[in-house]
XYZ file of N, CA and C in Angstrom:
609
model
N 0.861 -1.185 0.000
C 0.000 0.000 0.000
C 0.896 1.234 0.000
N 0.650 2.213 -0.904
C 1.509 3.379 -0.954
C 1.144 4.389 0.129
N 2.018 5.411 0.299
C 1.820 6.364 1.388
C 0.524 7.153 1.253
N 0.173 7.496 0.005
C -1.070 8.254 -0.198
C -2.275 7.452 0.247
N -2.281 6.143 -0.050
C -3.406 5.308 0.353
C -3.448 5.147 1.868
N -2.254 4.998 2.481
C -2.217 4.900 3.933
C -2.757 6.170 4.554
N -2.352 7.322 3.994
C -2.826 8.605 4.511
C -4.329 8.729 4.337
N -4.851 8.300 3.175
C -6.288 8.362 2.922
C -7.053 7.461 3.877
N -6.508 6.249 4.097
C -7.160 5.316 5.002
C -7.181 5.865 6.414
N -6.066 6.428 6.857
C -5.998 6.983 8.202
C -6.997 8.115 8.374
N -7.094 8.967 7.346
C -8.042 10.078 7.412
C -9.472 9.571 7.473
N -9.773 8.566 6.641
C -11.136 8.033 6.608
C -11.511 7.416 7.944
N -10.599 6.641 8.518
C -10.895 6.005 9.802
C -11.024 7.039 10.902
N -10.230 8.092 10.818
C -10.331 9.140 11.826
C -11.678 9.826 11.754
N -12.130 10.108 10.522
C -13.437 10.743 10.355
C -14.537 9.815 10.850
N -14.455 8.531 10.477
C -15.465 7.577 10.916
C -15.493 7.468 12.427
N -14.320 7.422 13.047
C -14.264 7.310 14.501
C -14.880 8.531 15.157
N -14.622 9.710 14.588
C -15.194 10.925 15.159
C -16.713 10.890 15.111
N -17.236 10.350 14.018
C -18.689 10.278 13.884
C -19.293 9.340 14.913
N -18.522 8.373 15.384
C -19.075 7.349 16.261
C -18.557 7.420 17.684
N -17.820 8.470 18.049
C -17.360 8.629 19.419
C -18.397 9.413 20.199
N -19.036 8.815 21.221
C -20.119 9.479 21.935
C -19.750 10.831 22.507
N -18.493 11.010 22.978
C -18.146 12.254 23.648
C -18.085 13.431 22.697
N -18.038 13.191 21.388
C -17.970 14.299 20.449
C -19.309 14.988 20.279
N -20.382 14.264 20.550
C -21.699 14.839 20.316
C -22.072 14.852 18.854
N -21.253 14.204 18.021
C -21.516 14.168 16.586
C -21.933 12.767 16.204
N -22.901 12.681 15.296
C -23.275 11.370 14.800
C -24.595 10.907 15.357
N -25.158 9.853 14.778
C -26.485 9.380 15.146
C -26.514 8.759 16.532
N -27.582 8.968 17.238
C -27.797 8.323 18.526
C -29.166 7.669 18.511
N -29.279 6.526 19.147
C -30.532 5.771 19.148
C -31.565 6.418 20.060
N -32.821 6.089 19.798
C -33.937 6.465 20.663
C -34.098 7.964 20.826
N -33.781 8.750 19.791
C -33.995 10.182 19.868
C -35.344 10.568 19.280
N -36.067 9.598 18.699
C -37.375 9.839 18.123
C -38.343 8.802 18.678
N -39.587 9.216 18.839
C -40.596 8.288 19.361
C -40.916 7.197 18.354
N -40.886 7.526 17.079
C -41.240 6.580 16.028
C -40.074 6.384 15.070
N -39.955 5.208 14.480
C -38.905 5.004 13.472
C -39.223 5.809 12.218
N -38.254 6.022 11.354
C -38.520 6.747 10.106
C -39.575 6.018 9.277
N -40.405 6.783 8.622
C -41.490 6.201 7.832
C -40.955 5.634 6.521
N -41.442 4.464 6.124
C -41.078 3.936 4.801
C -41.827 4.689 3.714
N -41.390 4.559 2.480
C -42.157 5.126 1.377
C -43.520 4.433 1.337
N -44.504 5.116 0.786
C -45.873 4.591 0.803
C -46.008 3.271 0.057
N -45.249 3.110 -0.998
C -45.336 1.875 -1.791
C -44.043 1.674 -2.570
N -43.477 0.493 -2.471
C -42.266 0.169 -3.219
C -42.563 -0.974 -4.177
N -42.299 -0.747 -5.450
C -42.459 -1.780 -6.471
C -41.179 -2.618 -6.450
N -41.261 -3.786 -5.846
C -40.064 -4.594 -5.646
C -39.377 -4.949 -6.962
N -40.164 -5.198 -7.992
C -39.566 -5.564 -9.278
C -38.719 -4.419 -9.848
N -39.120 -3.176 -9.577
C -38.348 -2.015 -10.043
C -37.143 -1.749 -9.146
N -37.225 -2.194 -7.898
C -36.155 -1.941 -6.940
C -34.990 -2.925 -7.113
N -35.273 -4.078 -7.691
C -34.217 -5.060 -7.908
C -33.180 -4.526 -8.900
N -32.009 -5.143 -8.891
C -30.963 -4.728 -9.808
C -29.777 -4.145 -9.067
N -28.972 -3.363 -9.772
C -27.731 -2.820 -9.218
C -27.924 -1.407 -8.700
N -27.392 -1.159 -7.501
C -27.383 0.170 -6.894
C -25.944 0.521 -6.514
N -25.571 1.778 -6.755
C -24.263 2.275 -6.352
C -24.416 3.095 -5.072
N -23.562 2.846 -4.102
C -23.591 3.624 -2.867
C -22.808 4.916 -3.088
N -23.490 6.059 -2.952
C -22.842 7.352 -3.167
C -22.539 8.080 -1.870
N -23.168 7.650 -0.775
C -22.875 8.221 0.547
C -23.436 7.256 1.586
N -22.854 7.285 2.784
C -23.327 6.390 3.836
C -22.868 6.874 5.203
N -23.654 6.546 6.225
C -23.213 6.741 7.603
C -22.179 5.655 7.891
N -20.988 5.987 8.360
C -19.949 4.977 8.581
C -20.418 3.862 9.514
N -20.103 2.635 9.125
C -20.408 1.450 9.922
C -19.126 0.635 10.093
N -19.074 -0.175 11.129
C -17.869 -0.966 11.365
C -17.560 -1.898 10.197
N -18.609 -2.314 9.463
C -18.397 -3.292 8.403
C -18.055 -2.665 7.061
N -18.140 -1.319 6.938
C -17.840 -0.755 5.627
C -16.608 0.145 5.591
N -15.875 0.274 6.719
C -14.679 1.100 6.668
C -13.577 0.450 5.823
N -13.706 -0.837 5.540
C -12.737 -1.504 4.682
C -12.880 -1.056 3.229
N -14.040 -0.494 2.882
C -14.314 -0.107 1.497
C -13.738 1.271 1.189
N -12.884 1.335 0.180
C -12.287 2.600 -0.228
C -13.097 3.289 -1.315
N -13.720 2.494 -2.206
C -14.447 3.091 -3.322
C -15.310 2.034 -4.020
N -16.143 2.534 -4.902
C -16.961 1.695 -5.796
C -17.758 0.628 -5.038
N -18.478 1.082 -4.025
C -19.342 0.195 -3.254
C -20.679 0.067 -3.969
N -21.150 -1.147 -4.114
C -22.435 -1.327 -4.792
C -23.178 -2.535 -4.231
N -24.478 -2.557 -4.493
C -25.341 -3.653 -4.048
C -26.116 -4.164 -5.247
N -26.248 -5.470 -5.317
C -27.030 -6.104 -6.381
C -28.136 -6.937 -5.736
N -29.368 -6.633 -6.112
C -30.535 -7.304 -5.546
C -31.245 -8.122 -6.621
N -31.656 -9.340 -6.253
C -32.402 -10.204 -7.175
C -33.319 -11.099 -6.363
N -34.407 -11.560 -6.969
C -35.292 -12.493 -6.279
C -34.623 -13.852 -6.178
N -34.761 -14.490 -5.013
C -34.224 -15.833 -4.886
C -35.332 -16.867 -5.044
N -35.010 -18.125 -4.874
C -35.972 -19.200 -5.113
C -37.120 -19.215 -4.118
N -36.953 -18.507 -2.992
C -38.009 -18.479 -1.977
C -38.876 -17.226 -2.069
N -38.590 -16.372 -3.035
C -39.333 -15.133 -3.172
C -38.776 -14.000 -2.345
N -37.656 -14.257 -1.647
C -36.966 -13.195 -0.920
C -35.960 -12.530 -1.855
N -35.195 -11.593 -1.332
C -34.245 -10.859 -2.159
C -32.821 -11.273 -1.801
N -32.093 -11.753 -2.783
C -30.680 -12.046 -2.559
C -29.907 -10.731 -2.607
N -28.934 -10.612 -1.733
C -28.145 -9.386 -1.609
C -26.682 -9.714 -1.879
N -26.072 -8.978 -2.793
C -24.644 -9.142 -3.079
C -24.004 -7.767 -3.008
N -23.292 -7.503 -1.898
C -22.605 -6.229 -1.714
C -21.133 -6.399 -2.053
N -20.562 -5.415 -2.736
C -19.149 -5.497 -3.093
C -18.533 -4.104 -3.108
N -17.202 -4.059 -2.998
C -16.487 -2.787 -3.043
C -15.020 -3.047 -3.331
N -14.284 -1.983 -3.576
C -12.832 -2.048 -3.712
C -12.219 -1.564 -2.407
N -11.308 -2.340 -1.854
C -10.699 -2.003 -0.567
C -9.549 -1.009 -0.761
N -8.966 -0.581 0.375
C -7.867 0.385 0.328
C -6.618 -0.201 -0.327
N -6.495 -1.518 -0.351
C -5.339 -2.144 -0.997
C -5.589 -2.439 -2.466
N -6.819 -2.121 -2.938
C -7.166 -2.366 -4.331
C -7.795 -3.718 -4.577
N -7.977 -4.496 -3.519
C -8.601 -5.807 -3.654
C -10.116 -5.671 -3.685
N -10.794 -6.736 -4.091
C -12.251 -6.761 -4.093
C -12.756 -7.399 -2.801
N -13.767 -6.796 -2.232
C -14.387 -7.305 -1.010
C -15.862 -7.518 -1.308
N -16.424 -8.632 -0.865
C -17.838 -8.875 -1.128
C -18.465 -9.699 -0.017
N -19.786 -9.590 0.073
C -20.549 -10.365 1.037
C -21.927 -10.616 0.444
N -22.493 -11.757 0.783
C -23.814 -12.115 0.269
C -24.773 -12.361 1.436
N -26.003 -11.953 1.248
C -27.006 -12.139 2.282
C -28.398 -12.225 1.685
N -29.387 -12.024 2.534
C -30.786 -12.136 2.120
C -31.601 -11.023 2.752
N -32.514 -10.458 1.990
C -33.446 -9.454 2.499
C -34.865 -10.014 2.399
N -35.590 -9.958 3.513
C -36.955 -10.466 3.570
C -37.909 -9.318 3.875
N -38.934 -9.164 3.075
C -39.921 -8.102 3.307
C -40.624 -8.342 4.641
N -40.657 -7.323 5.491
C -41.346 -7.423 6.783
C -42.620 -6.585 6.818
N -42.851 -5.821 5.761
C -43.989 -4.901 5.710
C -44.679 -5.056 4.353
N -45.546 -6.065 4.203
C -46.176 -6.307 2.898
C -47.116 -5.189 2.453
N -47.472 -4.286 3.355
C -48.340 -3.165 2.951
C -47.596 -2.188 2.053
N -46.305 -1.951 2.354
C -45.525 -1.008 1.552
C -44.423 -1.692 0.742
N -44.006 -2.891 1.156
C -42.854 -3.584 0.560
C -41.559 -2.796 0.732
N -41.539 -1.842 1.663
C -40.386 -0.947 1.790
C -39.576 -1.168 3.062
N -39.935 -2.203 3.836
C -39.167 -2.522 5.031
C -38.725 -3.986 4.954
N -37.448 -4.212 5.273
C -36.856 -5.539 5.126
C -36.056 -5.916 6.366
N -35.920 -7.212 6.567
C -34.908 -7.720 7.495
C -33.797 -8.281 6.635
N -32.604 -7.689 6.756
C -31.457 -8.128 5.965
C -30.523 -8.923 6.864
N -30.117 -10.087 6.400
C -29.225 -10.949 7.178
C -27.987 -11.301 6.365
N -26.865 -11.408 7.071
C -25.603 -11.811 6.464
C -24.971 -12.886 7.338
N -24.855 -14.110 6.857
C -24.229 -15.171 7.641
C -22.820 -14.771 8.081
N -22.545 -14.952 9.362
C -21.218 -14.654 9.887
C -21.011 -13.242 10.365
N -21.999 -12.345 10.146
C -21.875 -10.962 10.603
C -22.591 -10.816 11.941
N -21.890 -10.424 13.004
C -22.530 -10.280 14.315
C -23.753 -9.374 14.245
N -24.799 -9.758 14.923
C -26.102 -9.071 15.018
C -26.922 -9.182 13.738
N -26.370 -9.739 12.661
C -27.113 -9.823 11.402
C -27.149 -11.241 10.841
N -26.957 -12.226 11.703
C -26.918 -13.605 11.237
C -28.297 -14.231 11.087
N -29.281 -13.763 11.865
C -30.603 -14.396 11.871
C -31.296 -14.214 10.526
N -31.785 -15.310 9.970
C -32.426 -15.277 8.644
C -33.699 -14.440 8.652
N -34.441 -14.455 9.758
C -35.670 -13.667 9.871
C -35.621 -12.836 11.142
N -36.342 -11.719 11.130
C -36.351 -10.855 12.299
C -37.036 -9.543 11.993
N -36.921 -8.577 12.900
C -37.563 -7.275 12.697
C -36.865 -6.483 11.591
N -37.508 -5.444 11.089
C -36.893 -4.662 10.011
C -35.604 -3.981 10.468
N -34.601 -4.018 9.615
C -33.368 -3.268 9.862
C -32.930 -2.507 8.610
N -33.830 -2.450 7.622
C -33.562 -1.783 6.338
C -34.876 -1.149 5.914
N -34.931 0.173 5.941
C -36.151 0.899 5.584
C -35.860 1.822 4.404
N -36.573 1.640 3.321
C -36.479 2.581 2.200
C -37.380 3.755 2.568
N -36.766 4.838 3.000
C -37.534 5.962 3.526
C -37.743 7.079 2.506
N -37.037 7.024 1.391
C -37.249 7.981 0.301
C -36.774 7.340 -0.992
N -37.424 7.737 -2.083
C -37.170 7.094 -3.372
C -37.464 8.083 -4.487
N -36.545 8.178 -5.444
C -36.806 9.022 -6.600
C -38.007 8.507 -7.372
N -38.769 9.418 -7.953
C -39.971 9.012 -8.682
C -39.674 7.980 -9.767
N -38.507 8.075 -10.359
C -38.118 7.157 -11.433
C -37.213 6.027 -10.932
N -37.155 5.851 -9.609
C -36.305 4.824 -8.997
C -34.829 5.024 -9.357
N -34.434 6.285 -9.532
C -33.043 6.580 -9.860
C -32.173 6.681 -8.617
N -32.784 6.928 -7.456
C -32.040 6.981 -6.202
C -32.940 6.518 -5.055
N -32.316 6.127 -3.968
C -33.058 5.685 -2.791
C -32.284 6.081 -1.539
N -33.023 6.357 -0.477
C -32.433 6.621 0.829
C -32.877 5.509 1.766
N -31.915 4.841 2.376
C -32.189 3.697 3.246
C -31.656 3.971 4.642
N -32.427 3.636 5.662
C -31.960 3.747 7.040
C -32.534 2.581 7.835
N -32.526 2.687 9.156
C -33.045 1.626 10.006
C -33.939 2.241 11.078
N -34.665 1.429 11.857
C -35.615 1.987 12.833
C -34.985 2.938 13.851
N -33.710 2.746 14.184
C -33.051 3.604 15.173
C -32.222 4.728 14.562
N -32.238 4.828 13.234
C -31.499 5.870 12.523
C -29.995 5.809 12.797
N -29.459 4.626 13.015
C -28.036 4.467 13.249
C -27.271 4.192 11.959
N -27.993 3.925 10.895
C -27.353 3.697 9.599
C -28.037 4.573 8.559
N -27.381 4.703 7.435
C -27.964 5.465 6.342
C -27.174 5.231 5.074
N -27.866 5.064 3.963
C -27.218 4.795 2.687
C -27.925 5.573 1.586
N -27.151 6.298 0.796
C -27.671 6.941 -0.411
C -27.301 6.037 -1.570
N -28.321 5.471 -2.219
C -28.110 4.542 -3.326
C -28.571 5.177 -4.629
N -27.880 4.853 -5.697
C -28.202 5.427 -7.002
C -28.042 4.376 -8.084
N -28.854 4.499 -9.123
C -28.724 3.597 -10.266
C -27.500 3.924 -11.115
N -26.995 5.130 -10.968
C -25.828 5.561 -11.728
C -24.746 6.014 -10.749
N -23.524 6.177 -11.243
C -22.425 6.563 -10.362
C -22.394 8.055 -10.053
N -23.273 8.810 -10.665
C -23.339 10.255 -10.413
C -24.787 10.707 -10.454
N -25.093 11.760 -9.680
C -26.436 12.319 -9.638
C -26.400 13.800 -9.979
N -27.523 14.314 -10.435
C -27.641 15.738 -10.733
C -27.788 16.524 -9.437
N -27.480 17.825 -9.508
C -27.579 18.696 -8.330
C -28.994 18.693 -7.751
N -30.008 18.646 -8.632
C -31.390 18.642 -8.141
C -31.689 17.365 -7.356
N -31.122 16.251 -7.791
C -31.330 14.991 -7.084
C -30.662 15.022 -5.718
N -29.460 15.597 -5.649
C -28.784 15.717 -4.361
C -29.578 16.596 -3.407
N -30.216 17.640 -3.921
C -31.053 18.490 -3.055
C -32.231 17.693 -2.507
N -32.834 16.857 -3.359
C -33.937 16.010 -2.907
C -33.470 15.037 -1.825
N -32.288 14.488 -2.010
C -31.750 13.521 -1.047
C -31.455 14.198 0.285
N -30.850 15.372 0.251
C -30.558 16.075 1.506
C -31.851 16.403 2.245
N -32.883 16.785 1.499
C -34.173 17.064 2.122
C -34.762 15.799 2.715
N -34.616 14.665 2.005
C -35.139 13.385 2.493
C -34.410 12.945 3.758
N -33.101 13.171 3.829
C -32.330 12.838 5.028
C -32.862 13.609 6.227
N -33.116 14.897 6.024
C -33.662 15.724 7.100
C -35.050 15.250 7.509
N -35.896 14.928 6.528
C -37.248 14.445 6.816
C -37.212 13.142 7.598
N -36.217 12.320 7.348
C -36.074 11.038 8.046
C -35.554 11.203 9.466
N -35.234 12.438 9.850
C -34.746 12.685 11.197
C -33.260 12.479 11.353
N -32.541 12.546 10.248
C -31.092 12.386 10.278
C -30.418 13.693 9.863
N -29.106 13.719 10.006
C -28.305 14.890 9.686
C -27.391 14.541 8.520
N -27.374 15.372 7.494
C -26.522 15.113 6.346
C -25.050 15.041 6.697
N -24.650 15.646 7.817
C -23.251 15.599 8.234
C -22.861 14.233 8.785
N -23.850 13.394 9.110
C -23.530 12.020 9.542
C -23.016 11.184 8.373
N -23.420 11.565 7.158
C -23.109 10.783 5.964
C -21.748 11.199 5.389
N -20.958 10.203 4.995
C -19.744 10.465 4.239
C -19.974 10.061 2.794
N -19.481 10.877 1.869
C -19.584 10.509 0.464
C -18.736 9.263 0.214
N -19.149 8.476 -0.756
C -18.448 7.233 -1.105
C -17.766 7.420 -2.452
N -16.440 7.497 -2.486
C -15.747 7.672 -3.770
C -16.192 6.615 -4.785
N -16.541 7.090 -5.976
C -17.097 6.207 -6.996
C -16.530 6.576 -8.359
N -16.038 5.593 -9.071
C -15.529 5.835 -10.419
C -16.647 6.388 -11.302
N -16.411 7.548 -11.879
C -17.429 8.189 -12.706
C -18.315 9.135 -11.931
N -18.110 9.221 -10.612
C -18.910 10.112 -9.770
C -18.017 10.913 -8.860
N -18.500 11.223 -7.650
C -17.693 11.961 -6.686
C -16.469 11.129 -6.320
N -15.306 11.764 -6.343
C -14.075 11.034 -6.049
C -13.444 11.570 -4.768
N -14.273 11.804 -3.754
C -13.762 12.298 -2.498
C -14.526 11.690 -1.349
N -13.906 11.717 -0.177
C -14.501 11.215 1.044
C -14.677 12.405 1.963
N -15.947 12.826 2.171
C -16.212 14.029 2.950
C -17.635 13.985 3.482
N -17.901 14.691 4.592
C -19.287 14.766 5.067
C -20.197 15.322 3.972
N -21.332 14.690 3.780
C -22.231 15.082 2.700
C -22.676 16.534 2.832
N -22.783 17.031 4.053
C -23.245 18.396 4.242
C -22.241 19.440 3.762
N -21.007 19.019 3.481
C -19.992 19.964 3.021
C -19.779 19.902 1.521
N -20.451 18.985 0.864
C -20.226 18.788 -0.579
C -21.265 19.545 -1.394
């Protein structure tokens, strides 16, 4: 690993740690709202399947290994659930991937899921309560905002590696409506899109 990559990794981990250190007063905290964020009124699962690029996210312990080009691929499996294939490029340039399953927990909207990943602590159970809520969605399914009932996670997903300024304004508004802060989110460097790692509120 070259010095620039080491420096970038150190900076990224420092930023992530700051977001998750309780004494800083920065970053998401659980149980600050009486109700979880609302899902979109209706999600067409067939339109939601396919490839999504992660353009920003609240740092999580499982994604600090990802340096760039993080994406998710969703498809129906043989049981009618959604197969999940997440992948990214690490700081050393290697490929990192994990596979799991998403099960709809809210058939009224189809917008809340329980996502499980074998071998990942707290996410091993095949079925359970929702931990993935599609709380905002572009009218044309070009972007989506995903969080969880406690607002401890957040993901900006896009069908393309770059979004228009108007779409970013919609996303920032959706983050606020969901009860989150755009400064909790770090941009995800993406080939063909934003090539920097920074709090979304500063971009």
